[in-house]
Amino acid sequence: MSGMGVFAAAVIGILAGWIADIVLGRRHSLFIKLLIGVIGSFIGAFIASRIDLHLAGFAGELVVSSVGAILFLAVLGLFRRTA
């Protein structure tokens, strides 16, 4: 992966984590948003490949990553409340 690819992945990760924070009403630091977005991108890509959904470009990657990040935070919130 080139340097620009890593930078773009980090930007998408931060934006996806930020969107997930807003949707679920949470407040996390910038680094945690990046982690949430990166984990969400893996989850979103897995789900998108399973349902044969192909979204290309920056906006497509952002949508897939954001949906994955929202799902990740929602499931994490379920475990956190019961513990």
mmCIF file of N, CA and C in Angstrom:
data_model
loop_
_atom_site.group_PDB
_atom_site.id
_atom_site.type_symbol
_atom_site.label_atom_id
_atom_site.label_comp_id
_atom_site.label_asym_id
_atom_site.label_seq_id
_atom_site.Cartn_x
_atom_site.Cartn_y
_atom_site.Cartn_z
ATOM 1 N N MET A 1 0.860 -1.178 0.000
ATOM 2 C CA MET A 1 0.000 0.000 0.000
ATOM 3 C C MET A 1 0.895 1.227 0.000
ATOM 4 N N SER A 2 0.594 2.155 -0.860
ATOM 5 C CA SER A 2 1.395 3.364 -0.965
ATOM 6 C C SER A 2 1.104 4.305 0.205
ATOM 7 N N GLY A 3 1.930 5.319 0.335
ATOM 8 C CA GLY A 3 1.750 6.282 1.409
ATOM 9 C C GLY A 3 0.411 6.997 1.333
ATOM 10 N N MET A 4 -0.027 7.322 0.142
ATOM 11 C CA MET A 4 -1.323 7.982 -0.029
ATOM 12 C C MET A 4 -2.460 7.037 0.335
ATOM 13 N N GLY A 5 -2.300 5.751 0.069
ATOM 14 C CA GLY A 5 -3.314 4.769 0.433
ATOM 15 C C GLY A 5 -3.479 4.662 1.934
ATOM 16 N N VAL A 6 -2.384 4.702 2.657
ATOM 17 C CA VAL A 6 -2.444 4.656 4.117
ATOM 18 C C VAL A 6 -3.104 5.920 4.646
ATOM 19 N N PHE A 7 -2.758 7.053 4.071
ATOM 20 C CA PHE A 7 -3.355 8.313 4.497
ATOM 21 C C PHE A 7 -4.858 8.319 4.235
ATOM 22 N N ALA A 8 -5.272 7.859 3.057
ATOM 23 C CA ALA A 8 -6.694 7.809 2.716
ATOM 24 C C ALA A 8 -7.441 6.851 3.636
ATOM 25 N N ALA A 9 -6.818 5.717 3.962
ATOM 26 C CA ALA A 9 -7.441 4.762 4.881
ATOM 27 C C ALA A 9 -7.616 5.372 6.274
ATOM 28 N N ALA A 10 -6.630 6.138 6.722
ATOM 29 C CA ALA A 10 -6.733 6.793 8.021
ATOM 30 C C ALA A 10 -7.842 7.844 8.024
ATOM 31 N N VAL A 11 -7.943 8.603 6.946
ATOM 32 C CA VAL A 11 -8.992 9.626 6.849
ATOM 33 C C VAL A 11 -10.370 8.965 6.845
ATOM 34 N N ILE A 12 -10.526 7.909 6.062
ATOM 35 C CA ILE A 12 -11.802 7.203 6.025
ATOM 36 C C ILE A 12 -12.115 6.605 7.388
ATOM 37 N N GLY A 13 -11.113 6.047 8.063
ATOM 38 C CA GLY A 13 -11.316 5.487 9.394
ATOM 39 C C GLY A 13 -11.774 6.529 10.403
ATOM 40 N N ILE A 14 -11.129 7.692 10.385
ATOM 41 C CA ILE A 14 -11.517 8.763 11.315
ATOM 42 C C ILE A 14 -12.929 9.252 11.005
ATOM 43 N N LEU A 15 -13.231 9.449 9.728
ATOM 44 C CA LEU A 15 -14.573 9.910 9.357
ATOM 45 C C LEU A 15 -15.641 8.877 9.709
ATOM 46 N N ALA A 16 -15.362 7.609 9.465
ATOM 47 C CA ALA A 16 -16.326 6.559 9.788
ATOM 48 C C ALA A 16 -16.544 6.475 11.297
ATOM 49 N N GLY A 17 -15.486 6.582 12.081
ATOM 50 C CA GLY A 17 -15.623 6.589 13.537
ATOM 51 C C GLY A 17 -16.386 7.803 14.034
ATOM 52 N N TRP A 18 -16.153 8.948 13.401
ATOM 53 C CA TRP A 18 -16.862 10.178 13.763
ATOM 54 C C TRP A 18 -18.349 10.052 13.451
ATOM 55 N N ILE A 19 -18.672 9.500 12.284
ATOM 56 C CA ILE A 19 -20.076 9.304 11.909
ATOM 57 C C ILE A 19 -20.751 8.342 12.879
ATOM 58 N N ALA A 20 -20.067 7.261 13.232
ATOM 59 C CA ALA A 20 -20.635 6.297 14.183
ATOM 60 C C ALA A 20 -20.852 6.942 15.550
ATOM 61 N N ASP A 21 -19.920 7.786 15.987
ATOM 62 C CA ASP A 21 -20.080 8.511 17.256
ATOM 63 C C ASP A 21 -21.316 9.396 17.231
ATOM 64 N N ILE A 22 -21.520 10.113 16.134
ATOM 65 C CA ILE A 22 -22.666 11.015 16.018
ATOM 66 C C ILE A 22 -23.972 10.228 16.005
ATOM 67 N N VAL A 23 -24.019 9.163 15.208
ATOM 68 C CA VAL A 23 -25.249 8.379 15.078
ATOM 69 C C VAL A 23 -25.647 7.761 16.413
ATOM 70 N N LEU A 24 -24.676 7.257 17.164
ATOM 71 C CA LEU A 24 -24.984 6.581 18.425
ATOM 72 C C LEU A 24 -24.859 7.491 19.647
ATOM 73 N N GLY A 25 -24.535 8.746 19.442
ATOM 74 C CA GLY A 25 -24.475 9.699 20.551
ATOM 75 C C GLY A 25 -23.347 9.435 21.524
ATOM 76 N N ARG A 26 -22.218 9.043 21.028
ATOM 77 C CA ARG A 26 -21.050 8.779 21.874
ATOM 78 C C ARG A 26 -20.016 9.876 21.680
ATOM 79 N N ARG A 27 -19.041 9.917 22.581
ATOM 80 C CA ARG A 27 -17.942 10.885 22.463
ATOM 81 C C ARG A 27 -16.636 10.159 22.736
ATOM 82 N N HIS A 28 -15.843 9.982 21.689
ATOM 83 C CA HIS A 28 -14.556 9.322 21.807
ATOM 84 C C HIS A 28 -13.457 10.247 21.294
ATOM 85 N N SER A 29 -12.219 9.914 21.678
ATOM 86 C CA SER A 29 -11.079 10.701 21.204
ATOM 87 C C SER A 29 -10.806 10.394 19.733
ATOM 88 N N LEU A 30 -9.962 11.196 19.123
ATOM 89 C CA LEU A 30 -9.642 11.037 17.713
ATOM 90 C C LEU A 30 -9.014 9.673 17.439
ATOM 91 N N PHE A 31 -8.125 9.224 18.315
ATOM 92 C CA PHE A 31 -7.477 7.924 18.129
ATOM 93 C C PHE A 31 -8.490 6.787 18.232
ATOM 94 N N ILE A 32 -9.395 6.862 19.185
ATOM 95 C CA ILE A 32 -10.423 5.826 19.336
ATOM 96 C C ILE A 32 -11.353 5.838 18.127
ATOM 97 N N LYS A 33 -11.677 7.022 17.614
ATOM 98 C CA LYS A 33 -12.494 7.105 16.393
ATOM 99 C C LYS A 33 -11.796 6.415 15.227
ATOM 100 N N LEU A 34 -10.478 6.585 15.128
ATOM 101 C CA LEU A 34 -9.717 5.917 14.084
ATOM 102 C C LEU A 34 -9.806 4.404 14.245
ATOM 103 N N LEU A 35 -9.621 3.916 15.455
ATOM 104 C CA LEU A 35 -9.719 2.478 15.701
ATOM 105 C C LEU A 35 -11.112 1.946 15.394
ATOM 106 N N ILE A 36 -12.131 2.678 15.820
ATOM 107 C CA ILE A 36 -13.515 2.271 15.545
ATOM 108 C C ILE A 36 -13.745 2.219 14.039
ATOM 109 N N GLY A 37 -13.258 3.210 13.324
ATOM 110 C CA GLY A 37 -13.425 3.256 11.878
ATOM 111 C C GLY A 37 -12.692 2.138 11.159
ATOM 112 N N VAL A 38 -11.477 1.820 11.603
ATOM 113 C CA VAL A 38 -10.710 0.747 10.969
ATOM 114 C C VAL A 38 -11.373 -0.607 11.226
ATOM 115 N N ILE A 39 -11.768 -0.859 12.463
ATOM 116 C CA ILE A 39 -12.479 -2.104 12.766
ATOM 117 C C ILE A 39 -13.796 -2.153 12.011
ATOM 118 N N GLY A 40 -14.477 -1.016 11.955
ATOM 119 C CA GLY A 40 -15.731 -0.936 11.216
ATOM 120 C C GLY A 40 -15.554 -1.183 9.733
ATOM 121 N N SER A 41 -14.425 -0.757 9.183
ATOM 122 C CA SER A 41 -14.198 -0.993 7.754
ATOM 123 C C SER A 41 -14.028 -2.477 7.467
ATOM 124 N N PHE A 42 -13.380 -3.205 8.365
ATOM 125 C CA PHE A 42 -13.269 -4.650 8.189
ATOM 126 C C PHE A 42 -14.635 -5.321 8.301
ATOM 127 N N ILE A 43 -15.410 -4.914 9.291
ATOM 128 C CA ILE A 43 -16.750 -5.474 9.468
ATOM 129 C C ILE A 43 -17.634 -5.136 8.272
ATOM 130 N N GLY A 44 -17.616 -3.879 7.862
ATOM 131 C CA GLY A 44 -18.422 -3.450 6.727
ATOM 132 C C GLY A 44 -18.025 -4.147 5.438
ATOM 133 N N ALA A 45 -16.726 -4.300 5.201
ATOM 134 C CA ALA A 45 -16.256 -4.977 3.992
ATOM 135 C C ALA A 45 -16.663 -6.446 4.004
ATOM 136 N N PHE A 46 -16.605 -7.080 5.157
ATOM 137 C CA PHE A 46 -17.018 -8.482 5.266
ATOM 138 C C PHE A 46 -18.501 -8.629 4.945
ATOM 139 N N ILE A 47 -19.323 -7.764 5.536
ATOM 140 C CA ILE A 47 -20.768 -7.826 5.300
ATOM 141 C C ILE A 47 -21.087 -7.507 3.836
ATOM 142 N N ALA A 48 -20.431 -6.483 3.293
ATOM 143 C CA ALA A 48 -20.678 -6.104 1.897
ATOM 144 C C ALA A 48 -20.293 -7.231 0.942
ATOM 145 N N SER A 49 -19.222 -7.928 1.230
ATOM 146 C CA SER A 49 -18.826 -9.039 0.352
ATOM 147 C C SER A 49 -19.790 -10.206 0.472
ATOM 148 N N ARG A 50 -20.345 -10.413 1.655
ATOM 149 C CA ARG A 50 -21.292 -11.516 1.849
ATOM 150 C C ARG A 50 -22.618 -11.272 1.143
ATOM 151 N N ILE A 51 -23.045 -10.024 1.067
ATOM 152 C CA ILE A 51 -24.317 -9.737 0.392
ATOM 153 C C ILE A 51 -24.088 -9.283 -1.052
ATOM 154 N N ASP A 52 -22.840 -9.411 -1.511
ATOM 155 C CA ASP A 52 -22.454 -9.087 -2.883
ATOM 156 C C ASP A 52 -22.778 -7.635 -3.244
ATOM 157 N N LEU A 53 -22.396 -6.727 -2.351
ATOM 158 C CA LEU A 53 -22.587 -5.293 -2.553
ATOM 159 C C LEU A 53 -21.234 -4.675 -2.873
ATOM 160 N N HIS A 54 -21.149 -3.977 -3.993
ATOM 161 C CA HIS A 54 -19.893 -3.374 -4.419
ATOM 162 C C HIS A 54 -20.078 -1.871 -4.559
ATOM 163 N N LEU A 55 -19.499 -1.120 -3.651
ATOM 164 C CA LEU A 55 -19.524 0.338 -3.716
ATOM 165 C C LEU A 55 -18.097 0.816 -3.943
ATOM 166 N N ALA A 56 -17.894 1.585 -4.978
ATOM 167 C CA ALA A 56 -16.545 2.021 -5.335
ATOM 168 C C ALA A 56 -16.323 3.472 -4.948
ATOM 169 N N GLY A 57 -15.070 3.835 -4.847
ATOM 170 C CA GLY A 57 -14.691 5.210 -4.603
ATOM 171 C C GLY A 57 -14.679 5.575 -3.131
ATOM 172 N N PHE A 58 -14.313 6.807 -2.887
ATOM 173 C CA PHE A 58 -14.194 7.313 -1.519
ATOM 174 C C PHE A 58 -15.528 7.251 -0.786
ATOM 175 N N ALA A 59 -16.589 7.692 -1.444
ATOM 176 C CA ALA A 59 -17.911 7.705 -0.803
ATOM 177 C C ALA A 59 -18.391 6.295 -0.494
ATOM 178 N N GLY A 60 -18.163 5.367 -1.388
ATOM 179 C CA GLY A 60 -18.568 3.982 -1.162
ATOM 180 C C GLY A 60 -17.826 3.364 0.011
ATOM 181 N N GLU A 61 -16.518 3.596 0.061
ATOM 182 C CA GLU A 61 -15.724 3.079 1.175
ATOM 183 C C GLU A 61 -16.147 3.719 2.496
ATOM 184 N N LEU A 62 -16.483 4.999 2.453
ATOM 185 C CA LEU A 62 -16.927 5.689 3.656
ATOM 186 C C LEU A 62 -18.258 5.130 4.152
ATOM 187 N N VAL A 63 -19.182 4.855 3.244
ATOM 188 C CA VAL A 63 -20.481 4.290 3.627
ATOM 189 C C VAL A 63 -20.303 2.913 4.243
ATOM 190 N N VAL A 64 -19.528 2.051 3.596
ATOM 191 C CA VAL A 64 -19.308 0.692 4.096
ATOM 192 C C VAL A 64 -18.614 0.739 5.459
ATOM 193 N N SER A 65 -17.601 1.575 5.601
ATOM 194 C CA SER A 65 -16.879 1.691 6.868
ATOM 195 C C SER A 65 -17.764 2.261 7.963
ATOM 196 N N SER A 66 -18.590 3.234 7.630
ATOM 197 C CA SER A 66 -19.471 3.842 8.634
ATOM 198 C C SER A 66 -20.514 2.858 9.129
ATOM 199 N N VAL A 67 -21.103 2.097 8.219
ATOM 200 C CA VAL A 67 -22.093 1.086 8.633
ATOM 201 C C VAL A 67 -21.430 0.039 9.515
ATOM 202 N N GLY A 68 -20.239 -0.393 9.150
ATOM 203 C CA GLY A 68 -19.511 -1.351 9.983
ATOM 204 C C GLY A 68 -19.161 -0.782 11.344
ATOM 205 N N ALA A 69 -18.757 0.481 11.390
ATOM 206 C CA ALA A 69 -18.411 1.118 12.665
ATOM 207 C C ALA A 69 -19.641 1.282 13.549
ATOM 208 N N ILE A 70 -20.773 1.617 12.948
ATOM 209 C CA ILE A 70 -22.011 1.748 13.722
ATOM 210 C C ILE A 70 -22.405 0.397 14.309
ATOM 211 N N LEU A 71 -22.327 -0.642 13.494
ATOM 212 C CA LEU A 71 -22.638 -1.987 13.997
ATOM 213 C C LEU A 71 -21.677 -2.399 15.111
ATOM 214 N N PHE A 72 -20.390 -2.099 14.925
ATOM 215 C CA PHE A 72 -19.390 -2.438 15.941
ATOM 216 C C PHE A 72 -19.686 -1.735 17.266
ATOM 217 N N LEU A 73 -19.963 -0.434 17.217
ATOM 218 C CA LEU A 73 -20.265 0.302 18.449
ATOM 219 C C LEU A 73 -21.571 -0.158 19.088
ATOM 220 N N ALA A 74 -22.561 -0.499 18.268
ATOM 221 C CA ALA A 74 -23.842 -0.961 18.805
ATOM 222 C C ALA A 74 -23.672 -2.285 19.537
ATOM 223 N N VAL A 75 -22.939 -3.216 18.941
ATOM 224 C CA VAL A 75 -22.708 -4.513 19.589
ATOM 225 C C VAL A 75 -21.843 -4.332 20.826
ATOM 226 N N LEU A 76 -20.836 -3.487 20.735
ATOM 227 C CA LEU A 76 -19.984 -3.215 21.891
ATOM 228 C C LEU A 76 -20.796 -2.608 23.021
ATOM 229 N N GLY A 77 -21.740 -1.742 22.700
ATOM 230 C CA GLY A 77 -22.607 -1.132 23.706
ATOM 231 C C GLY A 77 -23.501 -2.159 24.391
ATOM 232 N N LEU A 78 -23.928 -3.183 23.675
ATOM 233 C CA LEU A 78 -24.734 -4.237 24.279
ATOM 234 C C LEU A 78 -23.952 -5.003 25.333
ATOM 235 N N PHE A 79 -22.697 -5.317 25.021
ATOM 236 C CA PHE A 79 -21.869 -6.038 25.973
ATOM 237 C C PHE A 79 -21.477 -5.174 27.154
ATOM 238 N N ARG A 80 -21.264 -3.920 26.907
ATOM 239 C CA ARG A 80 -20.844 -3.017 27.975
ATOM 240 C C ARG A 80 -21.956 -2.777 28.989
ATOM 241 N N ARG A 81 -23.201 -2.707 28.532
ATOM 242 C CA ARG A 81 -24.319 -2.477 29.439
ATOM 243 C C ARG A 81 -24.619 -3.667 30.318
ATOM 244 N N THR A 82 -24.403 -4.887 29.796
ATOM 245 C CA THR A 82 -24.713 -6.071 30.581
ATOM 246 C C THR A 82 -23.620 -6.423 31.563
ATOM 247 N N ALA A 83 -22.424 -5.917 31.381
ATOM 248 C CA ALA A 83 -21.296 -6.261 32.260
ATOM 249 C C ALA A 83 -21.307 -5.434 33.521
#
